[in-house]
XYZ file of C-alpha atoms in Angstrom:
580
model
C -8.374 -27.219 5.722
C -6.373 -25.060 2.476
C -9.168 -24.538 0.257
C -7.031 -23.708 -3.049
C -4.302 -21.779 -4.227
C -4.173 -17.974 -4.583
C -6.305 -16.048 -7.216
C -4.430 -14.038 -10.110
C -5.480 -11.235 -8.253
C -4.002 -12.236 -4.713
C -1.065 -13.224 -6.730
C -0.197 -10.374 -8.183
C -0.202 -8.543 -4.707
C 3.602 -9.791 -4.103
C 4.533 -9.235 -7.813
C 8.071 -7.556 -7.346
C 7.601 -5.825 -10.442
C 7.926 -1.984 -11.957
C 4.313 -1.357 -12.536
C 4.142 -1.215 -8.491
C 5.657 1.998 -8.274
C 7.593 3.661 -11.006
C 10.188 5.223 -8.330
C 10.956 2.113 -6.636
C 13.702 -0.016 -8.445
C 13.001 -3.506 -9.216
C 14.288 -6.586 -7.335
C 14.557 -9.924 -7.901
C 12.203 -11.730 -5.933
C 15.264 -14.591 -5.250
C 17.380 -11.177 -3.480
C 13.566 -10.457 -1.922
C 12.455 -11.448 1.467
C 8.746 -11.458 1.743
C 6.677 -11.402 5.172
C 3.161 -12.696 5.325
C 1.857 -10.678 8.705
C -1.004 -11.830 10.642
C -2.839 -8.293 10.677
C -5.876 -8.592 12.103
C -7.842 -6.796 9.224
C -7.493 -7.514 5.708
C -5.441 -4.700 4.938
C -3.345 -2.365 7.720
C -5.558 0.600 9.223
C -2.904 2.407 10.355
C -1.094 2.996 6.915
C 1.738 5.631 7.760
C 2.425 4.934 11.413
C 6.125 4.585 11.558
C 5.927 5.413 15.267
C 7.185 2.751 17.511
C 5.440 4.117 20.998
C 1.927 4.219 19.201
C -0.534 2.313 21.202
C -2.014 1.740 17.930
C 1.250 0.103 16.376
C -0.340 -3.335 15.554
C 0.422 -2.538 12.103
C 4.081 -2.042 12.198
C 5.257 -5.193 14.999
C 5.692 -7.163 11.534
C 8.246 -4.807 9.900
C 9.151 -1.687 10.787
C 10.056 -2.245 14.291
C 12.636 -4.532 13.119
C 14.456 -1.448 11.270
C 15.084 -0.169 15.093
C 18.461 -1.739 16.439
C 18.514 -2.093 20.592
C 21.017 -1.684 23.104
C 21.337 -5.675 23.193
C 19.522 -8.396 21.516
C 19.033 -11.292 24.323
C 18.426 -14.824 23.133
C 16.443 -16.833 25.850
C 17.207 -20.351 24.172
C 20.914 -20.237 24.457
C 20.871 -17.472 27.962
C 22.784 -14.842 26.185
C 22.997 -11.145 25.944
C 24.383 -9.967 22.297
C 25.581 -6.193 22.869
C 24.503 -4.061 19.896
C 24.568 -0.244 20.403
C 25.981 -0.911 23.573
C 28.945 -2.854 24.601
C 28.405 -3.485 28.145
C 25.912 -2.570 31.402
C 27.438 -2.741 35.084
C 25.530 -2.610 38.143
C 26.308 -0.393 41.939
C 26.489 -2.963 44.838
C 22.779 -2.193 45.918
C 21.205 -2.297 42.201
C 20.083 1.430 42.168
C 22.334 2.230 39.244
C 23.257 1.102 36.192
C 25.767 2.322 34.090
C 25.679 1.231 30.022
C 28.980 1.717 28.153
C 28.136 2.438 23.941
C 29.726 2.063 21.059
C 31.180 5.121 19.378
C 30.677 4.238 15.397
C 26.941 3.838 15.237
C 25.506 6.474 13.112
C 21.985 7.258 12.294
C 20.537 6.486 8.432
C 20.512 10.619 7.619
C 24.717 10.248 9.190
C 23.808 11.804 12.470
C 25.991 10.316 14.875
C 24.329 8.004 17.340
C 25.020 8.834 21.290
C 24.245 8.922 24.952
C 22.284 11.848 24.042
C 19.749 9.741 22.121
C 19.184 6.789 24.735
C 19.091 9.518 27.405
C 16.334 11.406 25.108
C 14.409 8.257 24.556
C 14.092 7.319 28.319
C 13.290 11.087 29.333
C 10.611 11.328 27.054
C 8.947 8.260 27.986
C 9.654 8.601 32.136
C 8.085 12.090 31.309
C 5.097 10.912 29.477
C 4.682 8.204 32.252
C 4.057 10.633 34.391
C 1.390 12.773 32.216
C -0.134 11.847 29.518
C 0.579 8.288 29.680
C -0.184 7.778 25.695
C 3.138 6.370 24.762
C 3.843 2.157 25.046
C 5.983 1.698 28.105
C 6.019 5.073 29.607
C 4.358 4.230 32.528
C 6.389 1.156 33.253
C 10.023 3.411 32.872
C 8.424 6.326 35.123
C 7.941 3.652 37.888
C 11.285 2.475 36.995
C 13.479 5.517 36.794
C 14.179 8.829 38.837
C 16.863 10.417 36.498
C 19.030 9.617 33.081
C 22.455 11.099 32.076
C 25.021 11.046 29.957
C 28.496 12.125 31.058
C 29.943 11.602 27.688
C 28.952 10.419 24.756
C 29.446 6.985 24.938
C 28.154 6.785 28.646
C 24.381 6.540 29.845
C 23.764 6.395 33.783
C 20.547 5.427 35.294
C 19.565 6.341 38.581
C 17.073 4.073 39.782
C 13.926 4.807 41.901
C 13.886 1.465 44.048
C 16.614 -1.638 43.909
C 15.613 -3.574 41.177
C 18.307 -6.418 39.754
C 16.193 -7.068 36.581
C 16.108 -3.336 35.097
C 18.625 -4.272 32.636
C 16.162 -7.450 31.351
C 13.168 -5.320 31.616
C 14.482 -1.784 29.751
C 17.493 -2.848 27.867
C 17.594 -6.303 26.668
C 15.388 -6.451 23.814
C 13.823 -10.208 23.935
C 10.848 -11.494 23.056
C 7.586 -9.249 23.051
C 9.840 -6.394 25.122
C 11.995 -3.709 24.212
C 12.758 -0.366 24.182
C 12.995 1.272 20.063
C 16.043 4.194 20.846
C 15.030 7.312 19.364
C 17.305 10.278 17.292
C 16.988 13.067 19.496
C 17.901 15.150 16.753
C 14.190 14.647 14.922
C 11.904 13.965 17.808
C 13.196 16.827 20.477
C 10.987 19.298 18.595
C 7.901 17.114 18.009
C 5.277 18.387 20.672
C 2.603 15.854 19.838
C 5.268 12.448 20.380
C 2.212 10.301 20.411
C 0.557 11.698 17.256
C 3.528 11.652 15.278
C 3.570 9.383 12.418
C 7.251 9.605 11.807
C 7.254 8.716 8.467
C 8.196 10.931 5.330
C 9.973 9.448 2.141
C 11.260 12.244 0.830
C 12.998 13.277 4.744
C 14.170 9.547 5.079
C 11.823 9.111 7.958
C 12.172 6.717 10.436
C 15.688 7.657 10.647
C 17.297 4.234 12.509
C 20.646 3.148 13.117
C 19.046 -0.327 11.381
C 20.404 -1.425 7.532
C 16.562 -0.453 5.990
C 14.867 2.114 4.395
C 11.009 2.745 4.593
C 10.229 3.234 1.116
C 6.614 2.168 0.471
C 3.683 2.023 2.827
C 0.318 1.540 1.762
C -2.661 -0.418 3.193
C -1.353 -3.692 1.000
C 2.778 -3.069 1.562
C 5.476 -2.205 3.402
C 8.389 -2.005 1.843
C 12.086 -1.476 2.866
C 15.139 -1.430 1.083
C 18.514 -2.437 2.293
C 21.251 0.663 2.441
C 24.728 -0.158 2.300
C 25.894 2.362 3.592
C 24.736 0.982 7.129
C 27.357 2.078 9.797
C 27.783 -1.760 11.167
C 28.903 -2.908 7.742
C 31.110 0.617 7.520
C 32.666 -0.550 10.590
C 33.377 -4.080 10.438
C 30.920 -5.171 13.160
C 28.787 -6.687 10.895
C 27.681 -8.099 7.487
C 25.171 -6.285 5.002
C 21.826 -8.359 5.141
C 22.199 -10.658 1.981
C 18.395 -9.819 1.683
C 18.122 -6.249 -0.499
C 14.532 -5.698 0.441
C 11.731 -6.538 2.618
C 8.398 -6.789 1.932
C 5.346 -7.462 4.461
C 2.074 -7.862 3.613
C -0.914 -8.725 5.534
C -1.501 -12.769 5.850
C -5.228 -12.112 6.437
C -6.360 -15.287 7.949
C -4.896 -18.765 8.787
C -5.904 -20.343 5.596
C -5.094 -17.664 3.664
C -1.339 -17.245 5.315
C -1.243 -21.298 4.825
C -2.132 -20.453 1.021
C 0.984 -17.894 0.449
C 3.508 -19.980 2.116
C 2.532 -23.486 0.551
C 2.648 -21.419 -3.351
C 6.181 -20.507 -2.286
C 4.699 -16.439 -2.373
C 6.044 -15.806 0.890
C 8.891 -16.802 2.937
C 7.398 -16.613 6.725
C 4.082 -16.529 8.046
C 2.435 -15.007 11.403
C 1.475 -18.083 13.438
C -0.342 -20.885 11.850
C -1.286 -22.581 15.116
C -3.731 -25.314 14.259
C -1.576 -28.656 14.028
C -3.499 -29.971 11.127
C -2.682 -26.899 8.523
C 0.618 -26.835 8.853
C 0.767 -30.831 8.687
C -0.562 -30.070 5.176
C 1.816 -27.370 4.107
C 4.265 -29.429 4.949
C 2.824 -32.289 2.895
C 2.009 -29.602 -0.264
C 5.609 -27.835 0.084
C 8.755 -29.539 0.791
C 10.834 -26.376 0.924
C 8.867 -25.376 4.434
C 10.165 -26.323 7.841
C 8.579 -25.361 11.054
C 11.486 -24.378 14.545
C 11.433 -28.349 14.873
C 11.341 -29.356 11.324
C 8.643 -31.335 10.191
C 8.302 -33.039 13.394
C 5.628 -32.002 16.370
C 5.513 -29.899 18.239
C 5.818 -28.093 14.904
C 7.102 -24.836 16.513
C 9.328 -23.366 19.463
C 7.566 -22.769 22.935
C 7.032 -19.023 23.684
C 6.043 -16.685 27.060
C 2.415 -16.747 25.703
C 0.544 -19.929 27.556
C -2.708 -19.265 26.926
C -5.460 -18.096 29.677
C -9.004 -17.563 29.620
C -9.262 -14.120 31.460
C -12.022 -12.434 33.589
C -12.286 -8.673 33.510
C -12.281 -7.994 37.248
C -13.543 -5.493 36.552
C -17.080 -7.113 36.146
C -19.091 -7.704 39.148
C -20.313 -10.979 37.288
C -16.820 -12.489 38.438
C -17.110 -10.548 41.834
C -17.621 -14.610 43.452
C -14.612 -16.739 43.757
C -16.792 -19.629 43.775
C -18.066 -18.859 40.133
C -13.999 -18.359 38.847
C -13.180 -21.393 40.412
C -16.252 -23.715 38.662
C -15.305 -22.123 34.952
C -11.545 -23.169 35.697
C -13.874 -26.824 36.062
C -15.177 -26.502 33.061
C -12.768 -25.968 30.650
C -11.478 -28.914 29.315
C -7.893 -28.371 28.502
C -6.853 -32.207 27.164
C -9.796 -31.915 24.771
C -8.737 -28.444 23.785
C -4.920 -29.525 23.455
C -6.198 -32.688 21.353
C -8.806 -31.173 18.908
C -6.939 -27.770 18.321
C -3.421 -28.997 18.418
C -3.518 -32.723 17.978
C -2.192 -33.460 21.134
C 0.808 -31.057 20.406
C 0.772 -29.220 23.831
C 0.577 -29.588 27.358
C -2.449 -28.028 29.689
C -1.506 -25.416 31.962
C -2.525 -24.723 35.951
C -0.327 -21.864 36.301
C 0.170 -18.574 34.430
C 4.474 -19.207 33.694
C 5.570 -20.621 30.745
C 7.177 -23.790 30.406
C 10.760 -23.149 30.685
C 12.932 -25.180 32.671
C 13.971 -22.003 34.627
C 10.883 -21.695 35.786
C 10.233 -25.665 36.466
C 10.681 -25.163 40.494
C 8.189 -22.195 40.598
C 5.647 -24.117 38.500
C 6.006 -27.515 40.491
C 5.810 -25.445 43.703
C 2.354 -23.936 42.887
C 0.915 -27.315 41.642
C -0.173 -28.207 45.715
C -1.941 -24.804 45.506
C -3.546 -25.147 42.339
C -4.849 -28.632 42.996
C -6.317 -27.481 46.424
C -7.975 -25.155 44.193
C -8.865 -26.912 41.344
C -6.807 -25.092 39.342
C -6.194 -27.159 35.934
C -8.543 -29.444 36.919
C -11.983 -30.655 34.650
C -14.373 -31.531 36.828
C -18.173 -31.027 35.919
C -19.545 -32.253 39.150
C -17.482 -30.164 41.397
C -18.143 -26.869 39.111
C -21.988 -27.603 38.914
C -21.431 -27.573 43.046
C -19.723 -24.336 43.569
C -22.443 -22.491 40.895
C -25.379 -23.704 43.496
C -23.496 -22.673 46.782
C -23.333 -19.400 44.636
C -26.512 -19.492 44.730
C -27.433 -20.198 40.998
C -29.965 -22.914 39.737
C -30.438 -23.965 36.174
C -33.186 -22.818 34.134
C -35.247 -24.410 31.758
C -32.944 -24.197 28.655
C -30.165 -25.054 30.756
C -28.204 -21.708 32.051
C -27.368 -20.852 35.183
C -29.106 -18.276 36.778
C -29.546 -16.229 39.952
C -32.252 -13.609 40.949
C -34.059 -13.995 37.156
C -30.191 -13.342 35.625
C -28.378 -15.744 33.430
C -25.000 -15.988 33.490
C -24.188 -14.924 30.556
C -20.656 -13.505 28.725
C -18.540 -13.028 25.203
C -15.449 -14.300 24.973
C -13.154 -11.890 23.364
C -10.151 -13.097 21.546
C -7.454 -12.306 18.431
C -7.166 -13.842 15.351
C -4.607 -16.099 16.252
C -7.256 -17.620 18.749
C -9.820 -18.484 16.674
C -9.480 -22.022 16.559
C -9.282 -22.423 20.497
C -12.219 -19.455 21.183
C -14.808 -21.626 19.662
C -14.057 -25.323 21.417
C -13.563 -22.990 24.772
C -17.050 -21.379 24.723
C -18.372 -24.554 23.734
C -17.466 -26.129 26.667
C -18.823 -23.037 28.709
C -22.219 -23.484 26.746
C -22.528 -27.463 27.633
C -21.923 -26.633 31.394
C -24.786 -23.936 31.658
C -23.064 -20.660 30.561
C -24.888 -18.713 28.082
C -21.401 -17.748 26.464
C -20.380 -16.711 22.554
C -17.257 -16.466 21.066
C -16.191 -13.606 18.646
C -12.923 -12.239 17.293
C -12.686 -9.347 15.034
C -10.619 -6.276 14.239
C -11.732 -4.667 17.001
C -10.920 -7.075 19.555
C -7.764 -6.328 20.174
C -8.585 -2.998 21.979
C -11.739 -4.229 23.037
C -9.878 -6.086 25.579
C -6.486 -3.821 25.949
C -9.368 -1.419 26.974
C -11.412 -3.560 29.648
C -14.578 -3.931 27.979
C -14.602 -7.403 27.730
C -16.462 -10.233 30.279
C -14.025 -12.746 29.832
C -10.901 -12.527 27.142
C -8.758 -15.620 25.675
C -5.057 -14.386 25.454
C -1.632 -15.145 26.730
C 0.572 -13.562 28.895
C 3.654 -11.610 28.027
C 5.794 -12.420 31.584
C 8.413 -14.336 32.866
C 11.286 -16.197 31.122
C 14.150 -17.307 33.634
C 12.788 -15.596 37.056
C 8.966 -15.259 38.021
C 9.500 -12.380 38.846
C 7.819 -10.515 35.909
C 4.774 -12.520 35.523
C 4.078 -11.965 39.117
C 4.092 -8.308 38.358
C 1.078 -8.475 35.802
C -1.135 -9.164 38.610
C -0.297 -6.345 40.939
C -2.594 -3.619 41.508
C -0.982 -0.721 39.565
C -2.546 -2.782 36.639
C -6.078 -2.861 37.704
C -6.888 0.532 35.999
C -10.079 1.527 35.093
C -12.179 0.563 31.940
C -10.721 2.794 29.285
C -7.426 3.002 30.054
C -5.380 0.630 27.916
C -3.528 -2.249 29.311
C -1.970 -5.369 28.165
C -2.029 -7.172 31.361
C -5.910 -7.972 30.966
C -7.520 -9.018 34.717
C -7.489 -5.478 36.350
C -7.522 -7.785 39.280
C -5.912 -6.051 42.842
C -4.998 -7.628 45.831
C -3.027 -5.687 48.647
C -1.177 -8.915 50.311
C -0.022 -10.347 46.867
C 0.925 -6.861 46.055
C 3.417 -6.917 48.811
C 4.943 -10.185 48.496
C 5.633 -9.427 44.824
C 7.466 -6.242 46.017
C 9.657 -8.577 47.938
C 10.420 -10.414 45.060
C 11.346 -7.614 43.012
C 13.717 -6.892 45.553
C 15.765 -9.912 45.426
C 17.911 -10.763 43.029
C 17.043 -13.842 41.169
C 17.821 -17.091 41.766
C 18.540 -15.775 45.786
C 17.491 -18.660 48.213
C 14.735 -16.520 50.433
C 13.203 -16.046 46.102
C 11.178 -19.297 46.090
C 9.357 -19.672 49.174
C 8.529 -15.826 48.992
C 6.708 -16.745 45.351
C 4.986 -19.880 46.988
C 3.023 -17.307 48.968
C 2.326 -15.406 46.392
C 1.378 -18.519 44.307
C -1.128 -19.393 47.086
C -3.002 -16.245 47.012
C -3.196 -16.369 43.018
C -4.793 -19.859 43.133
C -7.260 -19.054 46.220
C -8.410 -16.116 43.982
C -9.059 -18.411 40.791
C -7.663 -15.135 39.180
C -7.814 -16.947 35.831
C -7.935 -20.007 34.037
C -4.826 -21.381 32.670
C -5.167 -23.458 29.995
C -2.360 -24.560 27.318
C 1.284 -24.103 26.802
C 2.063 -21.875 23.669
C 4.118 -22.959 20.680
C 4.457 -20.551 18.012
C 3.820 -22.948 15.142
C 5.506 -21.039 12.571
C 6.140 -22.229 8.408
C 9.264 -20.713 7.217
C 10.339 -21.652 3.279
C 14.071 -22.782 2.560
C 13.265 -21.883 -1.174
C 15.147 -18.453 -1.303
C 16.413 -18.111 2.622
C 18.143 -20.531 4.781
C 19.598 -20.923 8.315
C 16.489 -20.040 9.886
C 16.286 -20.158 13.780
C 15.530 -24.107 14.692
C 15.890 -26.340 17.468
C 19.541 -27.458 16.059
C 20.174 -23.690 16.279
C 18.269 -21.832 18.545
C 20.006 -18.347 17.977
C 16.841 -16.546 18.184
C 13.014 -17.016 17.742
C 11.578 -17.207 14.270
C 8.616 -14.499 15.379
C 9.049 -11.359 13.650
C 6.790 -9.364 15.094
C 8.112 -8.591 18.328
C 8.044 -5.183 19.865
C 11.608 -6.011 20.834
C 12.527 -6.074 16.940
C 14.821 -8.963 17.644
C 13.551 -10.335 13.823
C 16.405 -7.373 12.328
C 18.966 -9.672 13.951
C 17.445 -12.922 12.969
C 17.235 -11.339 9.233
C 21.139 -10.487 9.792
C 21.378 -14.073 9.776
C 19.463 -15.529 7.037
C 21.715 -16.496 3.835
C 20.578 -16.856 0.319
C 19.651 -20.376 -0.918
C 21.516 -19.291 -4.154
């Protein structure tokens, strides 16, 4: 529920005025396009970090990655690649090389030309650190993926690939969604020894040099701001319009309410994600200039990678039983979930692949599995069951327990979470688990790290082939508690290893593709590996007051979610036109 409109004091935090900084020129907040970021802190920690392969880049995914311009944008609504630094990518008949033609009048923001040499730099330094130090985002995943890089000229790159693998281009070079690769000027980072520590940012040097239209000209733990340049090599060129926006300001949206607050006072254009049906059914009520991807109808939002799991850390010998994994997937509740967090604005989930109608023969194939399992299913009676042939019994305040143990757990979650984290431990509680909820600032790594007992998150996978969600689940993920991961089960399992190593092998949409994921599919549910539990809709306010032609259902060019890692929101801000 909004509880009021801003203070003075919050007010004056997006005040576009000279008393901010006496060497930053004053814009008018109508030529201004301001970002409210879901930060998970009240202010950003990490004030400075300009570096897009920091593990601790949380900070940035709002803004600055969006100065970075990729090979290719790739929009998943409409299936299509949009070259960008590159004009094309070809494949050798057996898919162990690709070759990527550039273009040759990008130029760097100090007027460095932009080359091969750069996108040959960026991928060596990363296959390198995936080999070593492993402290850079993605460098693991392009070491697997890559035995050399070249450059026969400078508007040629060549990979040479260390297996077949059809979907390197969709994995390493078309940015989409929560994936992409930032290319880096050789010509500043070949001498940095410390790549990981590097902070790459430095006014007065113009740092992060980009080929992007921005400028990183204030950073501090309230702002970031950056100012357009026109002299931007795609508007030099021809290939493209300046951004009608001249600056870009993010700040952080704090919480849910206080994110609903900015955008319903008309203070900021575009929140993170609001989520929780209800509070954007008000802002919508309160504001008529905000629109959600499907107007001011429900679902409210556009439907993302990111259904929603509840995940067990593998890890933890408390999950060790399959007969314990497979009575908490009976006692979560998903309809009530779907109902009380999202007014009925979703659809419960039995496997981990979103929605999309790609993926529709994959899902329906695993449903036999899942209900043999009971996968997706709410069933009290049938979880009680499995908890006693575990061997637990119920105490006298109502937890399970075995040899004088309860069964107890935190769930770990994100911000963004915080409405479903509650009703799901709830549910835990009333069917004997001694289980809490909590969400903080810490969180984040908490689980990236594998300290967690069980985790609420979403999965960053497939899109048109299963092929990639498969892959979170293989064993080259189940590292050991400390060493940071995304993909959050650490769960291993040497048959559905192999069968996903089949898959990778054949090209999607290939006939022999499906049955070999129903196997696969079969294993997952038998292991209870998680618990699926809602589709995801990014449910996010954008105001019409000073922008239009946001992305919508009528025209799906992109999502509206600007903090990527792919940085597809610089193209999405290419598009927005003033409302004067």
């Amino acid at each position: 529920m909004l509880t009021g409109l801003l203070t003075g004091t919050a007010t004056g935090l997006l005040m576009m005025s000279q008393a901010m900084a006496a060497s930053i020129p004053d814009i008018d907040r109508e030529d201004t396009l301001v970002v409210a970021h879901q930060a998970e802190a009240p202010v950003y920690r990490n004030v400075g970090m300009a570096n897009p392969y920091s593990i601790n880049n949380e900070d940035i995914r709002g803004s600055i990655l969006n100065m970075f311009e990729p090979l290719f944008y790739y929009s998943s609504f409409e299936d299509k690649v949009i070259p960008w630094l590159a004009k094309s990518y070809e494949y050798n008949d057996d898919f162990t090389k690709v070759i990527v033609t550039l273009r040759d009048d990008a130029k760097w923001s100090d007027g460095e030309a932009f080359s091969a040499d750069d996108v040959v730099f960026t991928f060596n330094m990363l296959a390198e650190n995936g080999r070593t130090k492993k402290d850079l985002i993605q460098s693991t995943t392009v070491a697997d993926a890559i035995k050399s890089v070249s450059a026969p000229d400078a508007t040629t790159v060549v990979f040479e690939l260390n297996n077949a693998d059809p979907r390197f281009a969709f994995k390493f070079l078309l940015n989409h969604y929560d994936i992409g690769l930032q290319i880096l000027p050789k010509h500043v980072w070949e001498g940095i020894e410390d790549k990981a520590g590097f902070d790459n940012f430095d006014v007065d040097k113009g740092w992060p040099v980009t080929t992007g239209p921005w400028n990183l000209v204030r950073f501090t733990d309230t702002q970031i701001f950056m100012d357009r340049r026109d002299d931007w090599w795609a508007a030099q060129s021809g290939f493209a319009s300046l951004p009608e926006m001249k600056r870009v300001v993010t700040v952080p949206g704090g919480s849910r309410d206080r994110m609903a607050q900015l955008i319903t006072a008309g203070q900021v254009d575009i929140t993170g994600d609001i989520q929780v049906t209800g509070i954007i059914q008000q802002v919508l009520a309160k504001n008529p200039t905000v629109r959600t991807f499907t107007g001011t109808d429900k679902p409210y939002g556009s439907r993302d990678w990111w259904p929603t799991s509840l995940y067990f850390n593998h890890l933890n010998p408390k999950w060790s039983d399959v007969r314990v994994r497979k009575a908490i997937n009976y006692y979560v509740n998903r309809d009530q979930i779907i109902d009380v967090v999202y007014d009925g604005a979703s659809e419960r989930k039995y496997t981990p692949f979103p929605g999309f109608g790609s993926l529709k023969p994959y899902i329906d194939d695993a449903k036999v599995f899942a209900d043999q399992n009971g996968i997706g299913h709410f069933d009290l009676a049938k979880g009680d069951a499995l908890m006693k042939e575990a061997g637990y019994a119920k105490n006298s305040d109502g937890f399970w327990e075995k040899d004088g143990v309860v069964l107890a757990a935190k769930i770990e979650t994100i911000s963004i979470l915080n409405a479903v984290g509650p009703v799901v431990a709830q549910q835990l509680r009333n069917a004997g688990l001694d289980v809490e909820f909590r969400s903080s600032p810490e969180s984040r790594s908490i689980m990236r790290d594998g300290k967690f007992d069980l985790a609420l998150f979403g999965h960053r996978g497939s899109i048109s082939d299963p092929y990639a969600t498969l892959d979170m689940y293989t064993c080259k993920n189940a590292l050991p508690e400390g060493q940071p991961t995304l993909f959050l089960d650490r769960w291993c399992n040497e048959e559905f290893d192999k069968l996903v190593e089949q898959v990778g092998k054949m090209q999607p949409g290939s006939p022999e593709l499906r049955e070999t994921v129903k196997k696969a599919m079969a294993i997952w549910m038998e292991n209870a590996v998680e618990v699926p539990i809602a589709e995801w809709y990014h449910r996010i306010p954008v105001s019409t007051r000073y922008w239009k032609n946001w992305p919508s259902s009528d025209n799906p060019y992109l999502q509206p979610t600007f903090w990527y890692t792919s940085g597809q929101f610089g193209y999405v801000m290419q598009q927005l036109k003033s409302a004067k």
